């Protein structure tokens, strides 16, 4: 089984709310978001050394008891054909497993959930679900029906989940965030992430100024009318919350 692990953070207190987790980074991605902070994983993964799967599994096993879970992120983890086998190894250690995905592979997502290999899913929603707009933000052609299907699978899964959007001023405005939130109507949790002009895949993004925190809070308040809760990543206070 070959899963090329390109990064490992042994413990994080902020990645999965309320949990201590390890983070595993897998390379490659089918999208090319200009603001992507992992261009090394997306564009030149073969230049990075791989960490053996056995070493990671042993470390996760050793940490079991004080580390609650593992987040498998990327890149796009569903790009790897042996992902299910790798997740099974992680699950067999007894930790909780979260998958971060861009939602472009609903069949793989469905299969992983059906095989009880996930405890939580975090999915990026790049833009309102209009083809031209989505492709502009994702940087490549996209199948919008796949994105919709992934949203549906996640919302019906019964698992803990989170949808999130990186909000970059050159790509998305308040109306776009509202449009996304309306598509997510009834979802439990939606998180807005501020765009950060560092290590961007498209270096022109380094010149872009992020939205002020107050603007993001306003967008979150507006989006919160449609979902269970909406917050800005990194802010402790939920700016909008609703009990369905
Ligand atoms: S930000 Fe975009 S390009 Fe980067 S890993 Fe995520 S989906 Fe892929």
PDB file of N, CA and C and ligand atoms in Angstrom, residues 28-33 35-38 42 74-76 102 124 126 138 201, ligand 1:
ATOM      1  N   UNK A  28      -0.847  16.260  -3.797  1.00  0.00           N
ATOM      2  CA  UNK A  28      -1.621  16.284  -5.043  1.00  0.00           C
ATOM      3  C   UNK A  28      -3.021  16.851  -4.824  1.00  0.00           C
ATOM      4  N   UNK A  29      -3.514  17.479  -5.860  1.00  0.00           N
ATOM      5  CA  UNK A  29      -4.882  18.014  -5.820  1.00  0.00           C
ATOM      6  C   UNK A  29      -5.341  18.233  -7.253  1.00  0.00           C
ATOM      7  N   UNK A  30      -6.620  18.047  -7.489  1.00  0.00           N
ATOM      8  CA  UNK A  30      -7.182  18.254  -8.828  1.00  0.00           C
ATOM      9  C   UNK A  30      -7.621  19.701  -9.050  1.00  0.00           C
ATOM     10  N   UNK A  31      -7.579  20.524  -8.000  1.00  0.00           N
ATOM     11  CA  UNK A  31      -7.926  21.938  -8.165  1.00  0.00           C
ATOM     12  C   UNK A  31      -6.648  22.792  -8.130  1.00  0.00           C
ATOM     13  N   UNK A  32      -6.815  24.060  -8.493  1.00  0.00           N
ATOM     14  CA  UNK A  32      -5.674  24.994  -8.503  1.00  0.00           C
ATOM     15  C   UNK A  32      -6.132  26.342  -7.958  1.00  0.00           C
ATOM     16  N   UNK A  33      -6.638  26.340  -6.747  1.00  0.00           N
ATOM     17  CA  UNK A  33      -7.114  27.585  -6.149  1.00  0.00           C
ATOM     18  C   UNK A  33      -5.942  28.570  -6.058  1.00  0.00           C
ATOM     19  N   UNK A  35      -5.304  30.981  -4.172  1.00  0.00           N
ATOM     20  CA  UNK A  35      -4.870  31.321  -2.808  1.00  0.00           C
ATOM     21  C   UNK A  35      -4.311  30.132  -2.039  1.00  0.00           C
ATOM     22  N   UNK A  36      -4.256  28.960  -2.653  1.00  0.00           N
ATOM     23  CA  UNK A  36      -3.833  27.735  -1.950  1.00  0.00           C
ATOM     24  C   UNK A  36      -2.522  27.955  -1.184  1.00  0.00           C
ATOM     25  N   UNK A  37      -2.528  27.547   0.090  1.00  0.00           N
ATOM     26  CA  UNK A  37      -1.342  27.720   0.926  1.00  0.00           C
ATOM     27  C   UNK A  37      -0.415  26.501   0.895  1.00  0.00           C
ATOM     28  N   UNK A  38      -0.750  25.529   0.067  1.00  0.00           N
ATOM     29  CA  UNK A  38       0.083  24.321   0.014  1.00  0.00           C
ATOM     30  C   UNK A  38       0.583  24.065  -1.406  1.00  0.00           C
ATOM     31  N   UNK A  42       0.760  20.623  -3.874  1.00  0.00           N
ATOM     32  CA  UNK A  42      -0.092  20.545  -5.060  1.00  0.00           C
ATOM     33  C   UNK A  42       0.740  20.488  -6.350  1.00  0.00           C
ATOM     34  N   UNK A  74      -4.663  17.766   2.898  1.00  0.00           N
ATOM     35  CA  UNK A  74      -3.785  17.778   1.729  1.00  0.00           C
ATOM     36  C   UNK A  74      -3.291  19.172   1.436  1.00  0.00           C
ATOM     37  N   UNK A  75      -3.240  19.352   0.076  1.00  0.00           N
ATOM     38  CA  UNK A  75      -3.669  18.550  -1.062  1.00  0.00           C
ATOM     39  C   UNK A  75      -5.112  18.055  -0.939  1.00  0.00           C
ATOM     40  N   UNK A  76      -5.420  17.073  -1.748  1.00  0.00           N
ATOM     41  CA  UNK A  76      -6.746  16.470  -1.734  1.00  0.00           C
ATOM     42  C   UNK A  76      -6.587  14.961  -1.474  1.00  0.00           C
ATOM     43  N   UNK A 102     -12.069  18.613  -0.894  1.00  0.00           N
ATOM     44  CA  UNK A 102     -12.676  19.683  -1.690  1.00  0.00           C
ATOM     45  C   UNK A 102     -14.009  19.240  -2.299  1.00  0.00           C
ATOM     46  N   UNK A 124     -14.457  21.919   1.799  1.00  0.00           N
ATOM     47  CA  UNK A 124     -14.352  23.281   1.262  1.00  0.00           C
ATOM     48  C   UNK A 124     -15.480  23.526   0.268  1.00  0.00           C
ATOM     49  N   UNK A 126     -15.916  26.255  -2.465  1.00  0.00           N
ATOM     50  CA  UNK A 126     -15.053  27.303  -3.032  1.00  0.00           C
ATOM     51  C   UNK A 126     -15.799  28.577  -3.392  1.00  0.00           C
ATOM     52  N   UNK A 138     -11.745  27.973  -8.237  1.00  0.00           N
ATOM     53  CA  UNK A 138     -10.997  26.711  -8.121  1.00  0.00           C
ATOM     54  C   UNK A 138      -9.834  26.626  -9.109  1.00  0.00           C
ATOM     55  N   UNK A 201      -0.392  29.817  -4.103  1.00  0.00           N
ATOM     56  CA  UNK A 201      -0.095  29.095  -5.345  1.00  0.00           C
ATOM     57  C   UNK A 201       0.108  30.064  -6.502  1.00  0.00           C
TER      58      UNK A 201
HETATM   59  S1  LIG B   1      -6.734  25.080  -1.569  1.00  0.00           S
HETATM   60 FE1  LIG B   1      -7.471  24.318  -3.574  1.00  0.00          FE
HETATM   61  S2  LIG B   1      -5.610  23.712  -4.685  1.00  0.00           S
HETATM   62 FE2  LIG B   1      -5.049  23.896  -2.500  1.00  0.00          FE
HETATM   63  S3  LIG B   1      -5.266  21.832  -1.692  1.00  0.00           S
HETATM   64 FE3  LIG B   1      -7.209  22.895  -1.295  1.00  0.00          FE
HETATM   65  S4  LIG B   1      -8.513  22.406  -3.059  1.00  0.00           S
HETATM   66 FE4  LIG B   1      -6.407  21.892  -3.626  1.00  0.00          FE
END
